[in-house]
Structure formats: structure tokens, C-alpha cells
Tab-separated table of C-alpha atoms in Angstrom:
chain	number	residue	atom	x	y	z
F	1	UNK	CA	189.801	170.579	166.334
F	2	UNK	CA	190.016	171.252	170.069
F	3	UNK	CA	188.557	174.601	171.089
F	4	UNK	CA	188.343	176.198	174.511
F	5	UNK	CA	186.420	179.451	174.873
F	6	UNK	CA	186.484	181.309	178.175
F	7	UNK	CA	183.998	183.947	179.277
F	8	UNK	CA	182.867	185.706	182.423
F	9	UNK	CA	185.779	187.975	183.215
F	10	UNK	CA	185.316	191.625	184.084
F	11	UNK	CA	185.867	194.370	186.629
F	12	UNK	CA	184.781	193.701	190.201
F	13	UNK	CA	185.418	195.364	193.551
F	14	UNK	CA	187.413	193.653	196.288
F	15	UNK	CA	185.178	191.195	198.118
F	16	UNK	CA	183.046	190.650	195.031
F	17	UNK	CA	182.430	187.564	192.913
F	18	UNK	CA	182.869	186.401	189.341
F	19	UNK	CA	181.949	183.175	187.594
F	20	UNK	CA	184.165	182.092	184.738
F	21	UNK	CA	183.069	179.594	182.109
F	22	UNK	CA	184.999	177.588	179.534
F	23	UNK	CA	183.091	176.003	176.666
F	24	UNK	CA	184.963	173.048	175.222
F	25	UNK	CA	184.608	171.224	171.920
F	26	UNK	CA	186.495	168.838	169.670
F	27	UNK	CA	187.305	166.107	172.207
F	28	UNK	CA	185.682	163.719	174.709
F	29	UNK	CA	185.246	166.261	177.483
F	30	UNK	CA	184.404	163.838	180.295
F	31	UNK	CA	187.589	161.791	179.891
F	32	UNK	CA	190.033	164.630	180.535
F	33	UNK	CA	190.968	166.608	183.618
F	34	UNK	CA	190.518	170.339	183.144
F	35	UNK	CA	192.004	173.281	184.953
F	36	UNK	CA	192.378	177.013	185.365
F	37	UNK	CA	195.711	178.810	185.167
F	38	UNK	CA	196.086	182.513	185.843
F	39	UNK	CA	198.646	185.099	184.885
F	40	UNK	CA	198.940	188.384	186.749
F	41	UNK	CA	199.919	191.372	184.583
F	42	UNK	CA	203.549	190.993	183.488
F	43	UNK	CA	204.027	187.872	185.605
F	44	UNK	CA	204.359	184.126	185.147
F	45	UNK	CA	201.824	181.299	185.151
F	46	UNK	CA	200.094	179.883	188.231
F	47	UNK	CA	197.820	176.859	188.461
F	48	UNK	CA	194.639	177.861	190.279
F	49	UNK	CA	192.519	174.722	190.253
F	50	UNK	CA	192.050	171.346	188.555
F	51	UNK	CA	189.064	169.012	188.313
F	52	UNK	CA	189.095	165.377	187.222
F	53	UNK	CA	187.171	164.203	184.177
F	54	UNK	CA	184.319	162.836	186.270
F	55	UNK	CA	184.223	165.959	188.420
F	56	UNK	CA	184.720	163.876	191.534
F	57	UNK	CA	188.174	165.134	192.442
F	58	UNK	CA	189.256	168.739	192.729
F	59	UNK	CA	192.495	170.497	193.573
F	60	UNK	CA	193.098	174.108	194.607
F	61	UNK	CA	196.124	176.308	195.039
F	62	UNK	CA	196.536	177.424	198.651
F	63	UNK	CA	196.070	181.025	197.539
F	64	UNK	CA	192.456	180.395	196.470
F	65	UNK	CA	191.370	177.542	198.749
F	66	UNK	CA	188.074	178.319	200.454
F	67	UNK	CA	187.283	181.184	198.051
F	68	UNK	CA	187.202	179.561	194.600
F	69	UNK	CA	185.182	176.544	193.457
F	70	UNK	CA	185.878	174.600	190.292
F	71	UNK	CA	183.152	172.512	188.688
F	72	UNK	CA	182.196	171.034	185.352
F	73	UNK	CA	179.009	170.076	183.528
F	74	UNK	CA	179.900	167.147	181.292
F	75	UNK	CA	176.463	167.263	179.628
F	76	UNK	CA	177.272	170.789	178.427
F	77	UNK	CA	181.034	170.323	177.878
F	78	UNK	CA	181.634	173.311	180.109
F	79	UNK	CA	184.104	174.072	182.887
F	80	UNK	CA	183.433	176.695	185.567
F	81	UNK	CA	185.307	178.655	188.174
F	82	UNK	CA	183.273	180.411	190.846
F	83	UNK	CA	185.445	183.092	192.420
F	84	UNK	CA	184.247	184.643	195.683
F	85	UNK	CA	185.809	187.074	198.155
F	86	UNK	CA	188.006	188.398	195.395
F	87	UNK	CA	191.200	190.250	196.242
F	88	UNK	CA	193.290	192.722	194.284
F	89	UNK	CA	195.954	190.045	193.892
F	90	UNK	CA	193.473	187.813	192.020
F	91	UNK	CA	193.682	190.199	189.064
F	92	UNK	CA	194.927	188.601	185.894
F	93	UNK	CA	194.129	186.638	182.777
F	94	UNK	CA	192.511	183.298	183.546
F	95	UNK	CA	193.171	180.500	181.080
F	96	UNK	CA	191.219	177.291	180.735
F	97	UNK	CA	193.450	174.288	179.973
F	98	UNK	CA	192.764	170.726	178.844
F	99	UNK	CA	194.717	168.007	180.577
F	100	UNK	CA	196.056	164.850	179.004
F	101	UNK	CA	195.071	162.496	181.853
F	102	UNK	CA	191.652	161.842	183.318
F	103	UNK	CA	192.286	162.350	187.038
F	104	UNK	CA	195.075	164.909	186.972
F	105	UNK	CA	196.420	167.268	184.332
F	106	UNK	CA	199.720	165.460	183.509
F	107	UNK	CA	200.349	167.964	180.712
F	108	UNK	CA	198.238	170.936	179.567
F	109	UNK	CA	197.667	170.104	175.907
F	110	UNK	CA	195.373	172.924	174.833
F	111	UNK	CA	194.663	176.393	176.147
F	112	UNK	CA	191.920	178.926	175.664
F	113	UNK	CA	192.579	182.548	174.766
F	114	UNK	CA	191.943	183.651	178.341
F	115	UNK	CA	189.539	185.996	180.099
F	116	UNK	CA	190.651	189.012	182.125
F	117	UNK	CA	189.487	189.427	185.701
F	118	UNK	CA	190.252	192.790	187.287
F	119	UNK	CA	189.719	193.307	191.002
F	120	UNK	CA	189.903	196.975	191.880
F	121	UNK	CA	188.033	199.614	193.840
O	1	UNK	CA	205.102	171.885	196.584
O	2	UNK	CA	207.577	171.026	193.849
O	3	UNK	CA	209.673	174.063	192.949
O	4	UNK	CA	210.759	174.431	189.332
O	5	UNK	CA	213.850	176.549	188.694
O	6	UNK	CA	214.722	177.710	185.196
O	7	UNK	CA	218.011	179.113	183.927
O	8	UNK	CA	218.702	181.487	182.349
O	9	UNK	CA	215.790	183.893	182.886
O	10	UNK	CA	216.745	185.797	179.754
O	11	UNK	CA	218.399	184.473	176.609
O	12	UNK	CA	219.475	186.802	173.785
O	13	UNK	CA	220.138	184.687	170.701
O	14	UNK	CA	221.259	185.370	167.138
O	15	UNK	CA	218.903	184.191	164.420
O	16	UNK	CA	219.951	180.767	163.185
O	17	UNK	CA	221.934	179.993	166.326
O	18	UNK	CA	221.011	177.426	168.958
O	19	UNK	CA	219.393	178.152	172.322
O	20	UNK	CA	219.176	176.060	175.446
O	21	UNK	CA	217.057	176.434	178.588
O	22	UNK	CA	217.488	174.397	181.757
O	23	UNK	CA	214.874	173.439	184.303
O	24	UNK	CA	215.516	171.804	187.656
O	25	UNK	CA	212.849	170.406	189.964
O	26	UNK	CA	213.140	170.265	193.748
O	27	UNK	CA	212.186	166.576	193.731
O	28	UNK	CA	211.901	163.721	191.277
O	29	UNK	CA	209.144	164.089	188.685
O	30	UNK	CA	208.698	160.367	188.108
O	31	UNK	CA	205.000	159.610	188.633
O	32	UNK	CA	203.816	156.372	190.236
O	33	UNK	CA	202.689	155.285	186.756
O	34	UNK	CA	206.336	155.406	185.653
O	35	UNK	CA	206.049	158.455	183.423
O	36	UNK	CA	207.802	161.773	184.013
O	37	UNK	CA	205.332	164.590	183.475
O	38	UNK	CA	207.691	167.399	182.586
O	39	UNK	CA	206.533	169.622	179.761
O	40	UNK	CA	207.681	172.793	178.022
O	41	UNK	CA	205.375	175.577	176.906
O	42	UNK	CA	205.911	178.623	174.724
O	43	UNK	CA	204.083	181.895	175.214
O	44	UNK	CA	204.467	184.365	172.392
O	45	UNK	CA	203.712	188.039	173.161
O	46	UNK	CA	199.988	188.588	173.620
O	47	UNK	CA	199.177	184.903	173.154
O	48	UNK	CA	198.140	182.063	175.474
O	49	UNK	CA	200.699	179.384	176.286
O	50	UNK	CA	201.190	176.576	173.795
O	51	UNK	CA	202.440	173.056	174.556
O	52	UNK	CA	205.733	172.254	172.812
O	53	UNK	CA	207.164	169.188	174.581
O	54	UNK	CA	205.512	166.670	176.889
O	55	UNK	CA	206.836	163.785	178.989
O	56	UNK	CA	210.347	165.237	178.782
O	57	UNK	CA	211.100	164.637	175.121
O	58	UNK	CA	207.938	164.216	173.025
O	59	UNK	CA	207.073	166.964	170.557
O	60	UNK	CA	203.407	167.931	170.567
O	61	UNK	CA	201.372	168.000	167.362
O	62	UNK	CA	202.569	170.637	164.899
O	63	UNK	CA	205.738	171.563	166.787
O	64	UNK	CA	208.780	172.004	164.503
O	65	UNK	CA	211.572	169.484	164.912
O	66	UNK	CA	214.066	172.212	165.792
O	67	UNK	CA	212.574	171.975	169.309
O	68	UNK	CA	213.787	169.086	171.438
O	69	UNK	CA	213.624	168.125	175.105
O	70	UNK	CA	215.823	165.922	177.219
O	71	UNK	CA	216.594	165.044	180.819
O	72	UNK	CA	215.572	162.744	183.628
O	73	UNK	CA	214.779	162.769	187.331
O	74	UNK	CA	215.176	166.410	188.332
O	75	UNK	CA	217.179	167.997	185.496
O	76	UNK	CA	215.697	168.862	182.129
O	77	UNK	CA	216.650	170.865	179.042
O	78	UNK	CA	214.821	172.458	176.120
O	79	UNK	CA	216.907	173.065	173.011
O	80	UNK	CA	216.092	175.067	169.921
O	81	UNK	CA	218.535	174.059	167.201
O	82	UNK	CA	218.191	177.115	164.928
O	83	UNK	CA	216.275	180.038	166.393
O	84	UNK	CA	213.787	181.774	164.108
O	85	UNK	CA	212.079	185.130	164.594
O	86	UNK	CA	208.771	183.438	165.468
O	87	UNK	CA	210.429	181.739	168.470
O	88	UNK	CA	210.535	185.007	170.424
O	89	UNK	CA	208.567	184.747	173.642
O	90	UNK	CA	208.690	183.250	177.119
O	91	UNK	CA	209.328	179.558	177.698
O	92	UNK	CA	208.063	177.724	180.775
O	93	UNK	CA	208.750	174.268	182.105
O	94	UNK	CA	205.875	172.670	184.002
O	95	UNK	CA	205.549	169.607	186.184
O	96	UNK	CA	202.306	167.644	186.001
O	97	UNK	CA	203.367	164.853	188.324
O	98	UNK	CA	201.645	166.162	191.431
O	99	UNK	CA	199.270	168.973	192.375
O	100	UNK	CA	199.810	171.794	192.772
O	101	UNK	CA	201.227	171.582	189.289
O	102	UNK	CA	203.985	174.167	189.107
O	103	UNK	CA	205.753	176.206	186.474
O	104	UNK	CA	209.239	177.543	186.251
O	105	UNK	CA	209.665	181.325	186.407
O	106	UNK	CA	209.886	181.561	182.622
O	107	UNK	CA	212.795	182.269	180.280
O	108	UNK	CA	212.489	185.179	177.897
O	109	UNK	CA	213.972	184.407	174.494
O	110	UNK	CA	214.863	187.455	172.454
O	111	UNK	CA	216.787	188.116	169.282
O	112	UNK	CA	220.104	189.948	169.528
């Protein structure tokens, strides 16, 4: 059974940092692209970042480029999102998602329950 | 970026009746590998999204057969043949053909 468990969310002031983690199990982690999708309160879904199965290729939404860093540790089956210089508009639930393909997402097959990041003074 | 446009944004439906949601992309979703990475996701209230349909018309594991997808190129449709109470939620189309992967605005399905 595929499981994705996010952690690391919380309340932070504007300009602060958070590091999100996603522990994965139930599949060959290093053969699937992984990504982060966020959802602002009452809003739709937005892809934030994707990393290939090997970790060698990364993609970022323009809204987070230069501030967020996606990475993965295939020995620990864990995906990360380092979020720096946080803004109020980064507030939302962050979901970890498993891709079908190895280099890009193709389709997001499984999703975690999400972790809430709140940026507020 | 590929823009995904869904219609309608809200769909009141009677239990047992059919529902249909359209999704149009601003450019072709055919990937260089020949596949079209258009998927449909359901998000029930308070829940994470769940994959229903992938590559236009393939039902994901455990998805009831009352859900079906169709389309090609830039125009796609999700149909629910007989709406049940558990189908209430927001439905999103998503393109996985190129990054940034993008979602439609979402269609809220509610019971009349």
C-alpha cells in the first residue's frame, strides 16, 4: 500500500523558513518523480515543485523560484521542500504527490494528507 | 504555461442523474512519447485530492465505473453516469505533459 506522510508545517513569520518532509512507503521510491502541490485556503491546486526519481532534475513554479528548494533522499525514501523567504501568500496546505513517470510527474497517482504552512506576523 | 479551463465551475445535480465536466487546454497535451497526460482528480471536503482518471480515459485503481473520461488534443470531458452522495466535492483536470503542470480552476459538484 502506497503511503505518503507529510510533516514540518507550522506558523512562521514573513521572511522565515520551513522545511517540509514527506516519508514515502509501499513503492520503489527512486523510480518515480515526486512533487509538492499547495492549496491556499478556499482556493484551487497549484504545483509548486517536482523532482525526478534520481533527484537530478528539478522544476519550480515561477512563484517560488529562488526561494524554495526541492530535494529527495532515496536511501531514506523521503522528499523535502526547503522554503525560505516565506511570504503571506505562501500560506496553505502543502501536499506531497507521487508521480507515475520517472523524470516528470505525468499523473499524480497518490497524495499525502497534507501539512499546513501559515505565514503570518 | 499551459492554461486549463474547466466548465462549468459549479454543477448542481440530482442524485442518480448524470453529470459532465469539460476541460480545455490552451495547447495540445500530446507528449513527445505519444501519450496524452490529462488526468481528473476528485477532492472531497476536507480531504486531499484523489486520482480518478489518467491518460484521458483510464480509470485509476478502485475508481467506480460510473466515472469515465474522454477527449483528445485540447478538449476533454469527465462524465459521472449516476451521481451518488459520496461524489460531492471539487473536480480538477490536470495536465502532466509539461512543467509547470497545471490544474483547471475546479468544478464544484453539489446535490440539488
